[in-house]
PDB file of C-alpha atoms in Angstrom:
ATOM      1  CA  ASP A   1     164.931 113.817  87.451  1.00  0.00           C
ATOM      2  CA  GLN A   2     163.093 110.688  86.467  1.00  0.00           C
ATOM      3  CA  GLN A   3     159.824 111.543  84.799  1.00  0.00           C
ATOM      4  CA  VAL A   4     158.582 107.969  84.544  1.00  0.00           C
ATOM      5  CA  LYS A   5     158.983 105.810  87.604  1.00  0.00           C
ATOM      6  CA  GLN A   6     158.509 102.127  88.124  1.00  0.00           C
ATOM      7  CA  ASN A   7     159.152 101.763  91.811  1.00  0.00           C
ATOM      8  CA  SER A   8     159.085  97.988  91.953  1.00  0.00           C
ATOM      9  CA  PRO A   9     162.184  96.517  90.336  1.00  0.00           C
ATOM     10  CA  SER A  10     160.743  93.024  90.552  1.00  0.00           C
ATOM     11  CA  LEU A  11     157.498  91.149  91.078  1.00  0.00           C
ATOM     12  CA  SER A  12     156.753  87.455  91.569  1.00  0.00           C
ATOM     13  CA  VAL A  13     153.324  86.040  90.877  1.00  0.00           C
ATOM     14  CA  GLN A  14     151.883  82.552  90.894  1.00  0.00           C
ATOM     15  CA  GLU A  15     150.731  81.187  87.553  1.00  0.00           C
ATOM     16  CA  GLY A  16     147.053  81.839  86.985  1.00  0.00           C
ATOM     17  CA  ARG A  17     146.908  84.795  89.326  1.00  0.00           C
ATOM     18  CA  ILE A  18     146.831  88.461  88.435  1.00  0.00           C
ATOM     19  CA  SER A  19     150.012  90.462  87.857  1.00  0.00           C
ATOM     20  CA  ILE A  20     149.796  94.188  88.498  1.00  0.00           C
ATOM     21  CA  LEU A  21     152.647  96.369  87.356  1.00  0.00           C
ATOM     22  CA  ASN A  22     152.627 100.003  88.385  1.00  0.00           C
ATOM     23  CA  CYS A  23     154.004 103.158  86.850  1.00  0.00           C
ATOM     24  CA  ASP A  24     153.967 106.776  87.994  1.00  0.00           C
ATOM     25  CA  TYR A  25     154.839 109.861  86.011  1.00  0.00           C
ATOM     26  CA  THR A  26     155.535 113.460  86.881  1.00  0.00           C
ATOM     27  CA  ASN A  27     155.281 115.300  83.575  1.00  0.00           C
ATOM     28  CA  SER A  28     151.717 116.510  83.074  1.00  0.00           C
ATOM     29  CA  MET A  29     152.476 117.025  79.362  1.00  0.00           C
ATOM     30  CA  PHE A  30     152.550 113.277  78.793  1.00  0.00           C
ATOM     31  CA  ASP A  31     149.470 112.286  76.856  1.00  0.00           C
ATOM     32  CA  TYR A  32     150.175 108.794  75.626  1.00  0.00           C
ATOM     33  CA  PHE A  33     151.414 105.806  77.555  1.00  0.00           C
ATOM     34  CA  LEU A  34     152.773 102.488  76.427  1.00  0.00           C
ATOM     35  CA  TRP A  35     153.907  99.242  77.948  1.00  0.00           C
ATOM     36  CA  TYR A  36     156.756  97.259  76.451  1.00  0.00           C
ATOM     37  CA  LYS A  37     157.890  93.761  77.288  1.00  0.00           C
ATOM     38  CA  LYS A  38     161.541  92.859  77.064  1.00  0.00           C
ATOM     39  CA  TYR A  39     163.432  89.599  77.240  1.00  0.00           C
ATOM     40  CA  PRO A  40     167.164  89.567  78.038  1.00  0.00           C
ATOM     41  CA  ALA A  41     169.414  90.605  75.153  1.00  0.00           C
ATOM     42  CA  GLU A  42     166.427  91.467  72.982  1.00  0.00           C
ATOM     43  CA  GLY A  43     164.738  94.707  72.033  1.00  0.00           C
ATOM     44  CA  PRO A  44     161.474  95.697  73.703  1.00  0.00           C
ATOM     45  CA  THR A  45     158.212  94.517  72.175  1.00  0.00           C
ATOM     46  CA  PHE A  46     155.179  96.742  72.181  1.00  0.00           C
ATOM     47  CA  LEU A  47     152.417  95.352  74.361  1.00  0.00           C
ATOM     48  CA  ILE A  48     149.592  97.813  74.877  1.00  0.00           C
ATOM     49  CA  SER A  49     149.025 101.542  75.009  1.00  0.00           C
ATOM     50  CA  ILE A  50     146.535 104.086  76.249  1.00  0.00           C
ATOM     51  CA  SER A  51     145.744 107.653  75.350  1.00  0.00           C
ATOM     52  CA  SER A  52     145.279 110.221  78.087  1.00  0.00           C
ATOM     53  CA  ILE A  53     141.657 110.679  77.026  1.00  0.00           C
ATOM     54  CA  LYS A  54     140.890 107.159  78.194  1.00  0.00           C
ATOM     55  CA  ASP A  55     141.112 105.493  81.557  1.00  0.00           C
ATOM     56  CA  LYS A  56     141.188 101.887  80.434  1.00  0.00           C
ATOM     57  CA  ASN A  57     142.324  99.848  77.476  1.00  0.00           C
ATOM     58  CA  GLU A  58     142.021  96.108  77.217  1.00  0.00           C
ATOM     59  CA  ASP A  59     143.647  93.603  74.890  1.00  0.00           C
ATOM     60  CA  GLY A  60     143.140  89.961  75.723  1.00  0.00           C
ATOM     61  CA  ARG A  61     144.817  89.178  79.027  1.00  0.00           C
ATOM     62  CA  PHE A  62     146.331  92.643  79.247  1.00  0.00           C
ATOM     63  CA  THR A  63     144.559  95.718  80.581  1.00  0.00           C
ATOM     64  CA  VAL A  64     146.076  99.116  81.187  1.00  0.00           C
ATOM     65  CA  PHE A  65     144.444 101.552  83.584  1.00  0.00           C
ATOM     66  CA  LEU A  66     145.226 105.245  83.660  1.00  0.00           C
ATOM     67  CA  ASN A  67     144.510 107.581  86.571  1.00  0.00           C
ATOM     68  CA  LYS A  68     145.397 111.020  85.289  1.00  0.00           C
ATOM     69  CA  SER A  69     144.704 112.864  88.509  1.00  0.00           C
ATOM     70  CA  ALA A  70     147.133 110.602  90.330  1.00  0.00           C
ATOM     71  CA  LYS A  71     149.542 110.467  87.380  1.00  0.00           C
ATOM     72  CA  HIS A  72     149.503 106.737  87.723  1.00  0.00           C
ATOM     73  CA  LEU A  73     149.014 103.842  85.364  1.00  0.00           C
ATOM     74  CA  SER A  74     149.026 100.138  85.835  1.00  0.00           C
ATOM     75  CA  LEU A  75     149.224  97.044  83.685  1.00  0.00           C
ATOM     76  CA  HIS A  76     147.125  94.062  84.695  1.00  0.00           C
ATOM     77  CA  ILE A  77     147.864  90.625  83.333  1.00  0.00           C
ATOM     78  CA  VAL A  78     145.303  87.978  84.064  1.00  0.00           C
ATOM     79  CA  PRO A  79     145.722  85.091  84.173  1.00  0.00           C
ATOM     80  CA  SER A  80     149.500  85.272  84.421  1.00  0.00           C
ATOM     81  CA  GLN A  81     151.467  82.661  82.514  1.00  0.00           C
ATOM     82  CA  PRO A  82     155.108  81.569  82.832  1.00  0.00           C
ATOM     83  CA  GLY A  83     155.762  82.976  79.353  1.00  0.00           C
ATOM     84  CA  ASP A  84     154.901  86.407  80.703  1.00  0.00           C
ATOM     85  CA  SER A  85     158.117  86.374  82.724  1.00  0.00           C
ATOM     86  CA  ALA A  86     160.107  89.322  81.371  1.00  0.00           C
ATOM     87  CA  VAL A  87     160.985  92.911  82.152  1.00  0.00           C
ATOM     88  CA  TYR A  88     158.119  95.314  81.584  1.00  0.00           C
ATOM     89  CA  PHE A  89     158.830  98.915  80.710  1.00  0.00           C
ATOM     90  CA  CYS A  90     156.373 101.728  81.086  1.00  0.00           C
ATOM     91  CA  ALA A  91     156.865 104.556  78.576  1.00  0.00           C
ATOM     92  CA  ALA A  92     155.250 107.926  78.075  1.00  0.00           C
ATOM     93  CA  SER A  93     155.255 110.494  75.328  1.00  0.00           C
ATOM     94  CA  ALA A  94     154.554 114.186  75.030  1.00  0.00           C
ATOM     95  CA  ARG A  95     153.972 116.004  71.795  1.00  0.00           C
ATOM     96  CA  ILE A  96     157.070 117.723  70.435  1.00  0.00           C
ATOM     97  CA  SER A  97     156.594 120.312  67.777  1.00  0.00           C
ATOM     98  CA  GLY A  98     157.780 119.672  64.277  1.00  0.00           C
ATOM     99  CA  ALA A  99     158.179 115.954  64.664  1.00  0.00           C
ATOM    100  CA  GLY A 100     156.187 113.254  63.013  1.00  0.00           C
ATOM    101  CA  SER A 101     156.852 110.865  65.834  1.00  0.00           C
ATOM    102  CA  TYR A 102     157.020 111.412  69.527  1.00  0.00           C
ATOM    103  CA  GLN A 103     159.910 110.631  71.790  1.00  0.00           C
ATOM    104  CA  LEU A 104     159.349 108.100  74.502  1.00  0.00           C
ATOM    105  CA  THR A 105     160.502 108.409  78.083  1.00  0.00           C
ATOM    106  CA  PHE A 106     160.978 105.049  79.714  1.00  0.00           C
ATOM    107  CA  GLY A 107     160.804 103.868  83.297  1.00  0.00           C
ATOM    108  CA  LYS A 108     163.498 101.560  84.656  1.00  0.00           C
ATOM    109  CA  GLY A 109     161.389  98.479  84.232  1.00  0.00           C
ATOM    110  CA  THR A 110     159.903  95.828  86.485  1.00  0.00           C
ATOM    111  CA  LYS A 111     161.054  92.255  86.227  1.00  0.00           C
ATOM    112  CA  LEU A 112     158.052  89.956  86.392  1.00  0.00           C
ATOM    113  CA  SER A 113     158.527  86.331  87.333  1.00  0.00           C
ATOM    114  CA  VAL A 114     155.534  84.065  86.948  1.00  0.00           C
ATOM    115  CA  ILE A 115     155.988  80.928  89.006  1.00  0.00           C
ATOM    116  CA  PRO A 116     154.462  77.723  87.612  1.00  0.00           C
TER     117      PRO A 116
ATOM    118  CA  GLY B   1     154.844  93.106  60.141  1.00  0.00           C
ATOM    119  CA  ALA B   2     156.865  96.022  61.515  1.00  0.00           C
ATOM    120  CA  VAL B   3     160.133  94.147  61.979  1.00  0.00           C
ATOM    121  CA  VAL B   4     163.332  95.981  62.799  1.00  0.00           C
ATOM    122  CA  SER B   5     166.706  94.289  62.556  1.00  0.00           C
ATOM    123  CA  GLN B   6     170.088  95.245  63.903  1.00  0.00           C
ATOM    124  CA  HIS B   7     173.506  94.125  62.825  1.00  0.00           C
ATOM    125  CA  PRO B   8     175.703  92.969  64.389  1.00  0.00           C
ATOM    126  CA  SER B   9     174.006  91.499  67.437  1.00  0.00           C
ATOM    127  CA  ARG B  10     177.308  91.376  69.312  1.00  0.00           C
ATOM    128  CA  VAL B  11     180.610  93.084  68.711  1.00  0.00           C
ATOM    129  CA  ILE B  12     183.856  93.079  70.622  1.00  0.00           C
ATOM    130  CA  CYS B  13     186.460  95.622  69.665  1.00  0.00           C
ATOM    131  CA  LYS B  14     189.689  97.094  70.889  1.00  0.00           C
ATOM    132  CA  SER B  15     189.842 100.487  72.496  1.00  0.00           C
ATOM    133  CA  GLY B  16     190.367 103.243  69.942  1.00  0.00           C
ATOM    134  CA  THR B  17     188.634 101.516  67.058  1.00  0.00           C
ATOM    135  CA  SER B  18     185.321 102.511  65.488  1.00  0.00           C
ATOM    136  CA  VAL B  19     182.259 100.323  65.342  1.00  0.00           C
ATOM    137  CA  LYS B  20     179.282 100.664  63.039  1.00  0.00           C
ATOM    138  CA  ILE B  21     175.849  99.337  63.985  1.00  0.00           C
ATOM    139  CA  GLU B  22     173.105  99.051  61.387  1.00  0.00           C
ATOM    140  CA  CYS B  23     169.401  99.353  62.013  1.00  0.00           C
ATOM    141  CA  ARG B  24     166.985  98.317  59.283  1.00  0.00           C
ATOM    142  CA  SER B  25     163.227  98.352  59.008  1.00  0.00           C
ATOM    143  CA  LEU B  26     162.523  95.172  57.068  1.00  0.00           C
ATOM    144  CA  ASP B  27     158.916  95.435  55.982  1.00  0.00           C
ATOM    145  CA  PHE B  28     158.072  99.086  56.314  1.00  0.00           C
ATOM    146  CA  GLN B  29     159.497 102.491  55.646  1.00  0.00           C
ATOM    147  CA  ALA B  30     160.579 104.307  58.743  1.00  0.00           C
ATOM    148  CA  THR B  31     159.856 107.994  59.113  1.00  0.00           C
ATOM    149  CA  THR B  32     161.961 108.275  62.193  1.00  0.00           C
ATOM    150  CA  MET B  33     164.544 106.107  63.836  1.00  0.00           C
ATOM    151  CA  PHE B  34     165.666 106.358  67.415  1.00  0.00           C
ATOM    152  CA  TRP B  35     168.868 105.146  69.049  1.00  0.00           C
ATOM    153  CA  TYR B  36     168.857 104.085  72.680  1.00  0.00           C
ATOM    154  CA  ARG B  37     171.477 102.873  75.078  1.00  0.00           C
ATOM    155  CA  GLN B  38     170.745 100.601  77.977  1.00  0.00           C
ATOM    156  CA  PHE B  39     172.990 100.046  80.973  1.00  0.00           C
ATOM    157  CA  PRO B  40     172.503  96.974  83.169  1.00  0.00           C
ATOM    158  CA  LYS B  41     169.341  97.227  85.242  1.00  0.00           C
ATOM    159  CA  GLN B  42     168.716 100.678  83.866  1.00  0.00           C
ATOM    160  CA  SER B  43     166.128 102.197  81.640  1.00  0.00           C
ATOM    161  CA  LEU B  44     166.523 102.775  77.925  1.00  0.00           C
ATOM    162  CA  MET B  45     168.180 106.133  77.495  1.00  0.00           C
ATOM    163  CA  LEU B  46     167.412 107.959  74.272  1.00  0.00           C
ATOM    164  CA  MET B  47     170.607 109.019  72.541  1.00  0.00           C
ATOM    165  CA  ALA B  48     169.329 110.588  69.349  1.00  0.00           C
ATOM    166  CA  THR B  49     166.430 110.889  66.961  1.00  0.00           C
ATOM    167  CA  SER B  50     166.979 110.768  63.238  1.00  0.00           C
ATOM    168  CA  ASN B  51     164.701 111.515  60.330  1.00  0.00           C
ATOM    169  CA  GLU B  52     165.544 110.300  56.857  1.00  0.00           C
ATOM    170  CA  GLY B  53     167.646 112.769  54.934  1.00  0.00           C
ATOM    171  CA  SER B  54     168.260 115.162  57.792  1.00  0.00           C
ATOM    172  CA  LYS B  55     170.722 115.470  60.620  1.00  0.00           C
ATOM    173  CA  ALA B  56     170.107 113.574  63.804  1.00  0.00           C
ATOM    174  CA  THR B  57     168.955 115.381  66.911  1.00  0.00           C
ATOM    175  CA  TYR B  58     171.053 114.376  69.883  1.00  0.00           C
ATOM    176  CA  GLU B  59     169.963 114.321  73.491  1.00  0.00           C
ATOM    177  CA  GLN B  60     171.759 116.430  76.012  1.00  0.00           C
ATOM    178  CA  GLY B  61     175.008 114.861  77.107  1.00  0.00           C
ATOM    179  CA  VAL B  62     175.419 112.684  74.015  1.00  0.00           C
ATOM    180  CA  GLU B  63     178.499 113.564  71.991  1.00  0.00           C
ATOM    181  CA  LYS B  64     177.511 113.833  68.353  1.00  0.00           C
ATOM    182  CA  ASP B  65     181.112 113.569  67.180  1.00  0.00           C
ATOM    183  CA  LYS B  66     181.500 110.325  69.048  1.00  0.00           C
ATOM    184  CA  PHE B  67     178.198 108.744  68.124  1.00  0.00           C
ATOM    185  CA  LEU B  68     177.751 109.385  64.421  1.00  0.00           C
ATOM    186  CA  ILE B  69     174.279 108.710  63.070  1.00  0.00           C
ATOM    187  CA  ASN B  70     173.470 108.435  59.396  1.00  0.00           C
ATOM    188  CA  HIS B  71     169.890 107.955  58.278  1.00  0.00           C
ATOM    189  CA  ALA B  72     170.512 107.561  54.557  1.00  0.00           C
ATOM    190  CA  SER B  73     167.260 105.927  53.544  1.00  0.00           C
ATOM    191  CA  LEU B  74     163.788 105.166  54.808  1.00  0.00           C
ATOM    192  CA  THR B  75     164.867 101.691  55.834  1.00  0.00           C
ATOM    193  CA  LEU B  76     168.392 102.146  57.159  1.00  0.00           C
ATOM    194  CA  SER B  77     170.040 104.083  59.944  1.00  0.00           C
ATOM    195  CA  THR B  78     173.575 103.537  61.188  1.00  0.00           C
ATOM    196  CA  LEU B  79     175.231 104.399  64.467  1.00  0.00           C
ATOM    197  CA  THR B  80     179.022 104.602  64.440  1.00  0.00           C
ATOM    198  CA  VAL B  81     180.805 104.662  67.764  1.00  0.00           C
ATOM    199  CA  THR B  82     184.070 106.391  66.973  1.00  0.00           C
ATOM    200  CA  SER B  83     187.267 105.805  68.921  1.00  0.00           C
ATOM    201  CA  ALA B  84     185.450 103.458  71.256  1.00  0.00           C
ATOM    202  CA  HIS B  85     186.515 103.182  74.879  1.00  0.00           C
ATOM    203  CA  PRO B  86     185.551 100.652  77.559  1.00  0.00           C
ATOM    204  CA  GLU B  87     182.983 103.059  79.003  1.00  0.00           C
ATOM    205  CA  ASP B  88     181.136 102.866  75.671  1.00  0.00           C
ATOM    206  CA  SER B  89     180.437  99.204  76.324  1.00  0.00           C
ATOM    207  CA  SER B  90     176.682  98.897  76.477  1.00  0.00           C
ATOM    208  CA  PHE B  91     173.552  97.530  74.847  1.00  0.00           C
ATOM    209  CA  TYR B  92     172.505  99.716  71.936  1.00  0.00           C
ATOM    210  CA  ILE B  93     168.946  99.463  70.639  1.00  0.00           C
ATOM    211  CA  CYS B  94     167.312 101.189  67.720  1.00  0.00           C
ATOM    212  CA  SER B  95     163.647 101.694  67.045  1.00  0.00           C
ATOM    213  CA  ALA B  96     161.580 103.006  64.182  1.00  0.00           C
ATOM    214  CA  THR B  97     158.188 104.478  63.536  1.00  0.00           C
ATOM    215  CA  GLU B  98     156.270 103.741  60.401  1.00  0.00           C
ATOM    216  CA  LYS B  99     156.061 106.220  57.542  1.00  0.00           C
ATOM    217  CA  GLY B 100     152.556 107.379  56.874  1.00  0.00           C
ATOM    218  CA  VAL B 101     151.526 106.819  60.448  1.00  0.00           C
ATOM    219  CA  TYR B 102     151.937 110.333  61.717  1.00  0.00           C
ATOM    220  CA  PHE B 103     152.063 111.457  65.304  1.00  0.00           C
ATOM    221  CA  THR B 104     152.545 107.902  66.319  1.00  0.00           C
ATOM    222  CA  ASP B 105     153.957 106.872  69.607  1.00  0.00           C
ATOM    223  CA  THR B 106     154.416 103.228  68.780  1.00  0.00           C
ATOM    224  CA  GLN B 107     158.036 102.445  68.131  1.00  0.00           C
ATOM    225  CA  TYR B 108     159.206  99.108  66.828  1.00  0.00           C
ATOM    226  CA  PHE B 109     162.444  98.037  68.375  1.00  0.00           C
ATOM    227  CA  GLY B 110     165.360  96.128  66.985  1.00  0.00           C
ATOM    228  CA  PRO B 111     166.880  93.226  68.928  1.00  0.00           C
ATOM    229  CA  GLY B 112     169.788  95.320  70.149  1.00  0.00           C
ATOM    230  CA  THR B 113     173.582  95.204  69.766  1.00  0.00           C
ATOM    231  CA  ARG B 114     175.864  94.284  72.632  1.00  0.00           C
ATOM    232  CA  LEU B 115     179.067  96.304  72.321  1.00  0.00           C
ATOM    233  CA  THR B 116     182.083  95.335  74.403  1.00  0.00           C
ATOM    234  CA  VAL B 117     185.172  97.488  74.177  1.00  0.00           C
ATOM    235  CA  LEU B 118     188.338  95.901  75.527  1.00  0.00           C
TER     236      LEU B 118
END
């Protein structure tokens, strides 16, 4: 049972336009959401996150929107640049007792291709 | 800051041998280190969580006798794949969270290790 779903395995966007990557989750205990960017044969790099008490977080060209009632979040990249081409993973965490850090549950990723 | 390294980046071994992968936090002390495995076109699957000085907590379905994790210090965790078989071939990635930053969700990932078992 996949608790974090990224239903689009790939997305192509023209340079300069907006890229919208979507993520759905099923576990209502998730209270923190993160986006990671990953290049081939490298580890993921943290991009942006959002707490469940917010509905929007913005950092430069990247904005994450959270719709708790729909259990849906999205990452907007505007304007898209060729260097943004990578696989983007959505991740979610739920508090686990006794731990100082929370485990992340990852989606399968969406491969973004930004066309010059 | 917050750099995590892994060594080796690639390893090829014969079936039946053991392989050790190191994960180091270079510029911070890691409270917790995580080990993930990624299959092609698949998500990162958490294998185990380790806290410095205590035994690792393994996810369901992960054999702890096969995937030995040692978190000996605040900057080093090792994953040893014992008696490796071709089905163990995969991309192994570690991550770490920073000591002193409690209840954090932000994990810093290493670059990964590509293991190929012949």
